[in-house]
CSV table of C-alpha atoms and ligand atoms in Angstrom, one decimal:
chain,number,residue,atom,x,y,z
A,18,MET,CA,-5.1,-65.2,-28.5
A,19,LYS,CA,-4.7,-61.5,-27.9
A,20,ALA,CA,-5.4,-59.1,-30.9
A,21,ARG,CA,-2.3,-57.7,-32.4
A,22,VAL,CA,-1.3,-54.0,-32.3
A,23,PHE,CA,1.2,-52.4,-34.8
A,24,SER,CA,2.5,-48.9,-35.0
A,25,GLY,CA,5.6,-47.1,-36.1
A,26,VAL,CA,7.7,-43.9,-36.0
A,27,GLN,CA,10.0,-42.6,-38.7
A,28,PRO,CA,13.6,-42.1,-37.5
A,29,SER,CA,14.0,-38.6,-38.8
A,30,GLY,CA,14.0,-35.3,-36.9
A,31,ASN,CA,13.6,-35.1,-33.1
A,32,LEU,CA,10.7,-36.9,-31.5
A,33,HIS,CA,8.4,-34.3,-29.8
A,34,ILE,CA,5.5,-34.2,-27.3
A,35,GLY,CA,3.0,-34.5,-30.2
A,36,ASN,CA,4.5,-37.9,-31.1
A,37,TYR,CA,4.3,-38.9,-27.4
A,38,LEU,CA,0.8,-37.7,-26.8
A,39,GLY,CA,-0.6,-38.9,-30.2
A,40,ALA,CA,1.1,-42.2,-30.3
A,41,LEU,CA,3.8,-43.5,-27.8
A,42,GLY,CA,1.8,-42.7,-24.7
A,43,ASN,CA,-1.1,-44.7,-26.0
A,44,TRP,CA,1.1,-47.6,-27.0
A,45,VAL,CA,2.4,-47.8,-23.4
A,46,ARG,CA,-1.2,-47.9,-22.1
A,47,MET,CA,-2.3,-50.5,-24.6
A,48,GLN,CA,0.6,-52.8,-24.7
A,49,HIS,CA,-0.5,-55.3,-22.0
A,50,ASP,CA,-3.9,-55.8,-23.4
A,51,TYR,CA,-2.6,-56.8,-26.8
A,52,GLU,CA,0.3,-58.5,-28.5
A,53,SER,CA,2.2,-55.4,-29.7
A,54,ILE,CA,4.8,-54.6,-32.4
A,55,PHE,CA,6.4,-51.2,-32.4
A,56,CYS,CA,8.5,-50.4,-35.5
A,57,ILE,CA,11.2,-47.9,-36.4
A,58,VAL,CA,10.3,-47.3,-40.0
A,59,ASP,CA,13.7,-46.5,-41.6
A,60,LEU,CA,12.5,-47.5,-45.1
A,61,HIS,CA,9.9,-44.7,-44.8
A,62,ALA,CA,12.5,-42.2,-43.6
A,63,VAL,CA,14.6,-42.7,-46.7
A,64,THR,CA,11.8,-41.5,-49.0
A,65,VAL,CA,13.6,-38.2,-48.2
A,66,PHE,CA,17.4,-38.2,-48.3
A,67,GLN,CA,19.0,-39.1,-44.9
A,68,PRO,CA,22.7,-39.0,-44.2
A,69,PRO,CA,23.5,-42.7,-43.4
A,70,GLU,CA,25.5,-42.0,-40.2
A,71,GLU,CA,22.7,-39.8,-38.9
A,72,LEU,CA,20.1,-42.4,-39.8
A,73,ARG,CA,21.9,-45.2,-37.9
A,74,ALA,CA,22.2,-43.0,-34.8
A,75,LYS,CA,18.6,-41.9,-35.1
A,76,ILE,CA,17.3,-45.5,-35.2
A,77,LEU,CA,19.1,-46.3,-31.9
A,78,GLU,CA,17.8,-43.1,-30.4
A,79,ILE,CA,14.2,-43.8,-31.3
A,80,ALA,CA,14.4,-47.3,-29.9
A,81,ALA,CA,15.8,-45.9,-26.6
A,82,LEU,CA,13.0,-43.4,-26.5
A,83,PHE,CA,10.4,-46.2,-26.9
A,84,LEU,CA,12.0,-48.0,-24.0
A,85,ALA,CA,12.2,-44.8,-21.9
A,86,ALA,CA,8.5,-44.2,-22.6
A,87,GLY,CA,7.8,-47.5,-21.0
A,88,ILE,CA,7.5,-50.0,-23.8
A,89,ASP,CA,8.4,-53.4,-22.2
A,90,PRO,CA,10.6,-55.3,-24.5
A,91,LYS,CA,9.8,-58.6,-22.7
A,92,HIS,CA,6.2,-58.2,-23.7
A,93,SER,CA,6.2,-56.1,-26.8
A,94,SER,CA,8.5,-56.4,-29.9
A,95,ILE,CA,10.5,-53.3,-30.8
A,96,MET,CA,12.0,-53.7,-34.3
A,97,VAL,CA,13.6,-51.9,-37.2
A,98,GLN,CA,11.6,-52.2,-40.5
A,99,SER,CA,14.6,-52.9,-42.7
A,100,ALA,CA,15.6,-55.8,-40.5
A,101,VAL,CA,12.6,-57.8,-41.9
A,102,PRO,CA,12.8,-57.9,-45.7
A,103,ALA,CA,9.2,-59.0,-45.9
A,104,HIS,CA,8.0,-55.4,-45.4
A,105,ALA,CA,9.4,-54.4,-48.8
A,106,GLU,CA,8.3,-57.6,-50.4
A,107,LEU,CA,4.7,-57.3,-49.4
A,108,ALA,CA,4.7,-53.6,-50.3
A,109,TRP,CA,5.4,-54.6,-53.9
A,110,MET,CA,2.5,-57.0,-54.0
A,111,LEU,CA,0.2,-54.4,-52.5
A,112,THR,CA,1.4,-51.8,-55.0
A,113,CYS,CA,0.0,-54.0,-57.7
A,114,VAL,CA,-3.6,-53.8,-56.3
A,115,THR,CA,-3.5,-50.0,-55.5
A,116,PRO,CA,-4.8,-47.5,-58.0
A,117,VAL,CA,-2.3,-44.6,-58.4
A,118,GLY,CA,-5.3,-42.2,-57.9
A,119,TRP,CA,-5.7,-43.4,-54.4
A,120,LEU,CA,-2.1,-42.4,-53.7
A,121,GLU,CA,-2.1,-39.0,-55.4
A,122,ARG,CA,-5.1,-38.0,-53.2
A,123,MET,CA,-3.1,-38.4,-49.9
A,124,THR,CA,-2.7,-35.0,-48.3
A,125,GLN,CA,0.8,-35.9,-46.8
A,126,TYR,CA,2.0,-36.9,-50.2
A,127,LYS,CA,0.7,-33.6,-51.7
A,128,ALA,CA,2.4,-31.5,-49.0
A,129,LYS,CA,5.7,-33.4,-49.1
A,130,ALA,CA,5.9,-33.5,-52.9
A,131,ALA,CA,5.3,-29.7,-53.0
A,132,ALA,CA,8.4,-29.2,-50.8
A,133,GLN,CA,10.7,-31.3,-53.0
A,134,GLN,CA,12.4,-30.3,-56.2
A,135,THR,CA,12.4,-33.9,-57.5
A,136,VAL,CA,9.7,-36.2,-56.2
A,137,GLY,CA,11.0,-39.7,-55.6
A,138,ASP,CA,8.7,-42.6,-56.4
A,139,GLY,CA,9.1,-43.7,-52.8
A,140,LEU,CA,7.1,-40.7,-51.6
A,141,LEU,CA,4.1,-41.7,-53.7
A,142,GLN,CA,4.5,-45.4,-52.6
A,143,TYR,CA,4.9,-44.4,-48.9
A,144,PRO,CA,1.4,-45.3,-47.7
A,145,VAL,CA,1.5,-48.7,-49.5
A,146,LEU,CA,4.6,-49.6,-47.5
A,147,MET,CA,2.7,-48.4,-44.4
A,148,ALA,CA,-0.2,-50.7,-45.3
A,149,ALA,CA,2.3,-53.5,-45.8
A,150,ASP,CA,3.8,-52.9,-42.3
A,151,ILE,CA,0.4,-53.3,-40.7
A,152,MET,CA,-1.0,-56.1,-42.9
A,153,LEU,CA,2.1,-58.2,-42.7
A,154,TYR,CA,1.3,-58.9,-39.0
A,155,GLN,CA,-2.4,-59.1,-39.5
A,156,ALA,CA,-2.7,-56.2,-37.0
A,157,ALA,CA,-6.2,-55.5,-35.8
A,158,ILE,CA,-5.5,-52.1,-34.1
A,159,VAL,CA,-3.2,-49.3,-35.1
A,160,PRO,CA,-2.7,-46.6,-32.5
A,161,VAL,CA,-1.6,-43.3,-34.2
A,162,GLY,CA,-2.1,-39.6,-34.1
A,163,GLU,CA,-4.8,-37.9,-36.3
A,164,ASP,CA,-2.4,-37.1,-39.1
A,165,GLN,CA,-2.1,-40.8,-40.0
A,166,ALA,CA,-5.9,-41.4,-40.1
A,167,GLN,CA,-6.0,-40.9,-43.9
A,168,HIS,CA,-3.2,-43.5,-44.4
A,169,LEU,CA,-5.1,-45.9,-42.2
A,170,GLU,CA,-8.2,-45.5,-44.3
A,171,LEU,CA,-6.2,-46.3,-47.4
A,172,THR,CA,-4.7,-49.4,-45.6
A,173,ARG,CA,-8.3,-50.6,-45.0
A,174,ASP,CA,-9.1,-50.0,-48.7
A,175,ILE,CA,-6.0,-51.9,-49.9
A,176,ALA,CA,-6.8,-54.8,-47.5
A,177,GLN,CA,-10.4,-55.0,-48.7
A,178,ARG,CA,-9.4,-54.8,-52.4
A,179,PHE,CA,-6.8,-57.6,-51.9
A,180,ASN,CA,-9.4,-59.8,-50.1
A,181,SER,CA,-12.0,-59.3,-52.8
A,182,LEU,CA,-9.5,-60.1,-55.6
A,183,TYR,CA,-7.8,-63.1,-54.0
A,184,GLY,CA,-10.0,-64.3,-51.2
A,185,GLU,CA,-10.0,-63.5,-47.5
A,186,THR,CA,-6.4,-63.0,-46.6
A,187,PHE,CA,-5.9,-59.9,-44.5
A,188,VAL,CA,-7.4,-58.5,-41.3
A,189,VAL,CA,-8.9,-55.1,-42.0
A,190,PRO,CA,-7.3,-52.9,-39.3
A,191,GLN,CA,-9.0,-50.3,-37.0
A,192,THR,CA,-7.5,-46.9,-36.2
A,193,SER,CA,-7.1,-46.0,-32.6
A,194,LEU,CA,-6.7,-42.3,-31.7
A,195,PRO,CA,-6.2,-41.0,-28.2
A,196,THR,CA,-9.2,-39.1,-26.8
A,197,VAL,CA,-7.0,-36.0,-26.0
A,198,GLY,CA,-3.7,-35.2,-27.8
A,199,ALA,CA,-4.5,-36.8,-31.2
A,200,ARG,CA,-3.3,-33.6,-32.9
A,201,ILE,CA,-0.9,-31.3,-31.1
A,202,MET,CA,-0.3,-28.1,-33.0
A,203,GLY,CA,2.9,-26.1,-33.4
A,204,LEU,CA,3.6,-23.7,-30.5
A,205,ASP,CA,4.8,-21.0,-32.8
A,206,ASP,CA,1.9,-21.5,-35.2
A,207,PRO,CA,-1.2,-23.3,-33.8
A,208,THR,CA,-2.7,-23.6,-37.2
A,209,THR,CA,-0.2,-26.2,-38.3
A,210,LYS,CA,0.5,-29.6,-36.6
A,211,MET,CA,3.6,-30.0,-34.5
A,212,SER,CA,6.1,-31.6,-36.8
A,213,LYS,CA,9.5,-33.3,-36.5
A,214,SER,CA,10.8,-31.7,-39.7
A,215,ALA,CA,9.6,-28.1,-39.1
A,216,ALA,CA,12.4,-25.7,-38.6
A,217,GLY,CA,12.5,-23.0,-35.9
A,218,ALA,CA,13.3,-23.0,-32.2
A,219,GLY,CA,9.8,-22.1,-31.0
A,220,HIS,CA,7.9,-24.8,-32.9
A,221,ALA,CA,8.1,-28.0,-30.9
A,222,VAL,CA,9.0,-29.4,-27.5
A,223,ALA,CA,11.4,-32.3,-28.2
A,224,LEU,CA,11.3,-35.2,-25.8
A,225,LEU,CA,15.0,-34.7,-25.1
A,226,ASP,CA,14.9,-30.9,-24.6
A,227,PRO,CA,16.4,-29.6,-21.3
A,228,PRO,CA,13.9,-28.0,-18.9
A,229,ASP,CA,15.1,-24.4,-19.6
A,230,ARG,CA,14.4,-24.8,-23.2
A,231,ILE,CA,11.0,-26.4,-22.6
A,232,ARG,CA,10.1,-23.4,-20.4
A,233,LYS,CA,11.3,-20.9,-23.0
A,234,THR,CA,9.4,-22.6,-25.9
A,235,ILE,CA,6.1,-22.8,-24.0
A,236,MET,CA,6.4,-19.3,-22.5
A,237,ARG,CA,6.8,-17.9,-26.1
A,238,ALA,CA,3.9,-19.9,-27.5
A,239,THR,CA,1.6,-18.0,-29.8
A,240,THR,CA,-1.8,-17.3,-28.1
A,241,ASP,CA,-4.3,-14.5,-29.1
A,242,SER,CA,-5.3,-11.0,-28.1
A,243,ASN,CA,-7.5,-12.0,-25.1
A,244,PRO,CA,-5.8,-11.5,-21.7
A,245,ALA,CA,-7.1,-14.6,-20.0
A,246,VAL,CA,-8.7,-18.0,-20.5
A,247,ASP,CA,-12.3,-17.9,-21.7
A,248,PHE,CA,-13.8,-21.3,-22.5
A,249,ALA,CA,-16.5,-19.6,-24.6
A,250,SER,CA,-14.0,-18.4,-27.1
A,251,LEU,CA,-10.8,-20.4,-27.0
A,252,GLY,CA,-8.3,-19.4,-29.7
A,253,PRO,CA,-6.3,-22.3,-31.3
A,254,GLY,CA,-3.1,-21.4,-29.4
A,255,VAL,CA,-4.7,-21.5,-26.0
A,256,GLU,CA,-6.7,-24.6,-26.9
A,257,ASN,CA,-3.4,-26.4,-27.9
A,258,LEU,CA,-1.8,-25.5,-24.6
A,259,MET,CA,-4.9,-26.8,-22.8
A,260,ASN,CA,-4.7,-30.0,-24.8
A,261,ILE,CA,-1.1,-30.6,-23.8
A,262,PHE,CA,-1.9,-30.0,-20.2
A,263,GLN,CA,-4.9,-32.2,-20.2
A,264,ALA,CA,-3.2,-35.1,-22.0
A,265,TYR,CA,-0.3,-35.1,-19.6
A,266,SER,CA,-2.3,-34.6,-16.5
A,267,GLY,CA,-5.2,-36.9,-17.3
A,268,TRP,CA,-7.6,-34.3,-16.0
A,269,THR,CA,-11.3,-34.3,-17.0
A,270,ALA,CA,-12.8,-31.5,-19.1
A,271,GLU,CA,-14.6,-30.4,-15.9
A,272,GLN,CA,-11.4,-30.2,-13.9
A,273,MET,CA,-9.8,-28.2,-16.7
A,274,ARG,CA,-12.7,-25.7,-16.8
A,275,THR,CA,-12.8,-25.2,-13.1
A,276,HIS,CA,-9.0,-24.7,-12.8
A,277,PHE,CA,-8.3,-22.6,-15.8
A,278,THR,CA,-11.3,-20.3,-16.3
A,279,GLY,CA,-10.2,-16.7,-16.1
A,280,MET,CA,-6.5,-17.6,-15.7
A,281,ARG,CA,-4.1,-15.1,-17.3
A,282,TYR,CA,-2.1,-16.6,-20.3
A,283,GLY,CA,1.3,-16.1,-18.6
A,284,ASP,CA,0.1,-18.3,-15.6
A,285,LEU,CA,-1.4,-20.8,-17.9
A,286,LYS,CA,1.9,-21.2,-19.8
A,287,LYS,CA,3.8,-21.6,-16.6
A,288,GLN,CA,1.6,-24.4,-15.5
A,289,VAL,CA,1.7,-26.1,-18.9
A,290,ALA,CA,5.5,-25.9,-18.8
A,291,GLU,CA,5.8,-27.3,-15.3
A,292,MET,CA,3.4,-30.2,-16.2
A,293,VAL,CA,5.4,-31.1,-19.3
A,294,ILE,CA,8.7,-30.9,-17.4
A,295,SER,CA,7.4,-33.0,-14.5
A,296,HIS,CA,6.8,-35.8,-17.1
A,297,LEU,CA,9.9,-35.3,-19.3
A,298,GLU,CA,12.5,-35.1,-16.4
A,299,PRO,CA,12.0,-38.8,-15.2
A,300,PHE,CA,11.6,-39.8,-18.9
A,301,GLN,CA,14.9,-38.3,-19.8
A,302,GLN,CA,16.5,-39.9,-16.7
A,303,ARG,CA,15.4,-43.3,-18.0
A,304,TYR,CA,16.7,-42.5,-21.4
A,305,ARG,CA,20.1,-41.7,-20.0
A,306,GLN,CA,20.1,-44.9,-18.0
A,307,ILE,CA,19.1,-47.0,-21.1
A,308,THR,CA,21.7,-45.5,-23.4
A,309,SER,CA,24.5,-45.9,-20.8
A,310,ASP,CA,24.7,-49.5,-21.9
A,311,PRO,CA,25.6,-49.3,-25.6
A,312,GLY,CA,24.8,-52.9,-26.4
A,313,TYR,CA,21.4,-53.0,-24.7
A,314,VAL,CA,19.3,-51.2,-27.3
A,315,ALA,CA,20.9,-53.2,-30.2
A,316,GLY,CA,20.0,-56.4,-28.3
A,317,VAL,CA,16.4,-55.3,-27.9
A,318,LEU,CA,16.2,-54.6,-31.7
A,319,ARG,CA,17.8,-58.0,-32.6
A,320,GLN,CA,15.4,-59.8,-30.4
A,321,GLY,CA,12.4,-57.9,-31.7
A,322,ALA,CA,13.3,-58.7,-35.3
A,323,GLU,CA,13.8,-62.4,-34.5
A,324,ARG,CA,10.4,-62.5,-32.8
A,325,VAL,CA,8.4,-61.0,-35.5
A,326,ALA,CA,10.1,-62.3,-38.7
A,327,PRO,CA,8.3,-65.7,-38.6
A,328,ILE,CA,4.9,-63.9,-38.6
A,329,ALA,CA,5.9,-61.7,-41.5
A,330,ASN,CA,7.4,-64.6,-43.5
A,331,SER,CA,4.3,-66.7,-43.1
A,332,THR,CA,2.1,-63.8,-44.3
A,333,VAL,CA,4.3,-63.4,-47.4
A,334,GLU,CA,4.1,-67.1,-48.1
A,335,LEU,CA,0.3,-67.0,-47.9
A,336,VAL,CA,0.0,-63.9,-50.1
A,337,LYS,CA,2.3,-65.2,-52.7
A,338,SER,CA,0.6,-68.5,-53.0
A,339,ARG,CA,-2.8,-66.8,-53.1
A,340,MET,CA,-1.5,-64.7,-56.0
A,341,GLY,CA,-0.1,-67.7,-57.9
A,342,LEU,CA,3.6,-66.7,-57.2
A,343,TYR,CA,6.5,-69.0,-56.4
A,344,THR,CA,7.2,-69.6,-52.7
A,345,GLU,CA,10.2,-71.1,-51.0
A,346,LYS,CA,8.1,-73.7,-49.0
A,347,ARG,CA,5.5,-74.6,-51.5
A,348,GLY,CA,7.0,-73.8,-54.9
A,349,LEU,CA,4.0,-73.3,-57.2
A,350,ALA,CA,1.6,-75.5,-55.2
A,351,PRO,CA,-1.7,-73.6,-54.4
A,352,PRO,CA,-2.7,-72.8,-50.8
A,353,SER,CA,-5.0,-75.3,-49.1
A,354,GLN,CA,-8.6,-74.5,-48.4
A,355,ALA,CA,-8.1,-74.1,-44.7
A,356,GLU,CA,-5.5,-71.3,-45.0
B,14,TYM,P1,5.6,-40.1,-37.7
B,14,TYM,O1,6.9,-40.6,-37.5
B,14,TYM,O2,5.4,-38.9,-38.5
B,14,TYM,O3,4.8,-39.9,-36.3
B,14,TYM,C1,4.8,-40.9,-35.3
B,14,TYM,C2,3.5,-40.9,-34.6
B,14,TYM,O4,3.3,-39.7,-34.0
B,14,TYM,C3,2.0,-39.1,-34.4
B,14,TYM,N1,2.1,-37.7,-34.5
B,14,TYM,C4,1.3,-36.8,-33.8
B,14,TYM,N2,0.3,-37.0,-32.9
B,14,TYM,C5,-0.3,-35.9,-32.4
B,14,TYM,N3,0.1,-34.6,-32.7
B,14,TYM,C6,1.1,-34.4,-33.6
B,14,TYM,N4,1.5,-33.1,-33.9
B,14,TYM,C7,1.8,-35.5,-34.2
B,14,TYM,N5,2.8,-35.7,-35.1
B,14,TYM,C8,2.9,-37.0,-35.3
B,14,TYM,C9,1.7,-39.8,-35.7
B,14,TYM,O5,0.3,-39.8,-36.0
B,14,TYM,C10,2.3,-41.2,-35.6
B,14,TYM,O6,1.4,-42.0,-34.9
B,14,TYM,N6,3.8,-42.9,-41.5
B,14,TYM,C11,4.0,-42.9,-40.0
B,14,TYM,C12,4.9,-44.0,-39.6
B,14,TYM,C13,4.4,-45.4,-40.0
B,14,TYM,C14,3.3,-46.1,-39.3
B,14,TYM,C15,3.3,-47.4,-40.0
B,14,TYM,C16,2.4,-45.8,-38.3
B,14,TYM,C17,4.9,-46.2,-40.9
B,14,TYM,N7,4.3,-47.4,-40.9
B,14,TYM,C18,2.4,-48.3,-39.7
B,14,TYM,C19,1.5,-46.8,-38.0
B,14,TYM,C20,1.4,-48.0,-38.7
B,14,TYM,C21,4.7,-41.6,-39.7
B,14,TYM,O7,5.4,-41.0,-40.5
B,14,TYM,O8,4.7,-41.3,-38.4
């Protein structure tokens, strides 16, 4: 049996090249070596208010972007988190084995909470729901960008704690980061990561941006006061542009060095822009083709949920009976030794 991969994207804001290089691109490369589940995590998105109509449209858009990136729905399951109630059910049980101190230490929680007037409880519970997403499918590998590494460490801690309290139940998952592109920075400010929710035109290249806009955003990217590329002292802005180029081109570090040493920043930016556009143009064409059939994406999502629900439900059955809770199939009978 192939090991299982699970990963997810929140349906909020516009997906950008950081999401692609940190996560989606890796999923596409990995999908045929594993049994893969790719999830649109709408229950995570509502930890911050989302207008319902916009959320519905966003879920379909993200699913179409997964398909345009090359996720093969015959082989991999593409699903919406709220379509499988077991995500929320397992999250509650995991909440009960998670010390609140572990959650208060999460850097994303601290940053998001600082930006809200009233902090919803969901924001604190967010990484527990994420652990539930992964553990529900006994996923062995979770391909994400670097910003999710801390949440994955927490997932491992929760799995281990549950296993030690109730007996071996969960696979303890591994994090898989891409070698290049695990942390793409904002083009306007290379000291902060590129983010879906950040405001400002010059911050990110969205996957659906037209070529003119991509060129404009990259040509305006913040660099430093040097005139040309010097590998001995790369500033964060130039390094970020290099990372984007290298991740899209697949070039080696040696090829990068030979080609870009001494290149003026204006020329570097032109080359980065053309590299990104040469990948995004065919991607956007596939996206338009996929969305031209309005029922297609909805069908992929229905099929994905149907395929994964039995796995999720059997994990919840096992967890509940391990904990001494009532289950539909077994009532209050304890699990057998073999399980
Ligand atoms: P989200 O929606 O913020 O991001 C989706 C994926 O994109 C990666 N990413 C980046 N990679 C490189 N550079 C960047 N600037 C950048 N920004 C984002 C993220 O690391 C992620 O892989 N909590 C998750 C969603 C989630 C999840 C899960 C992921 C929920 N349950 C279970 C894995 C497994 C999130 O908000 O990702």
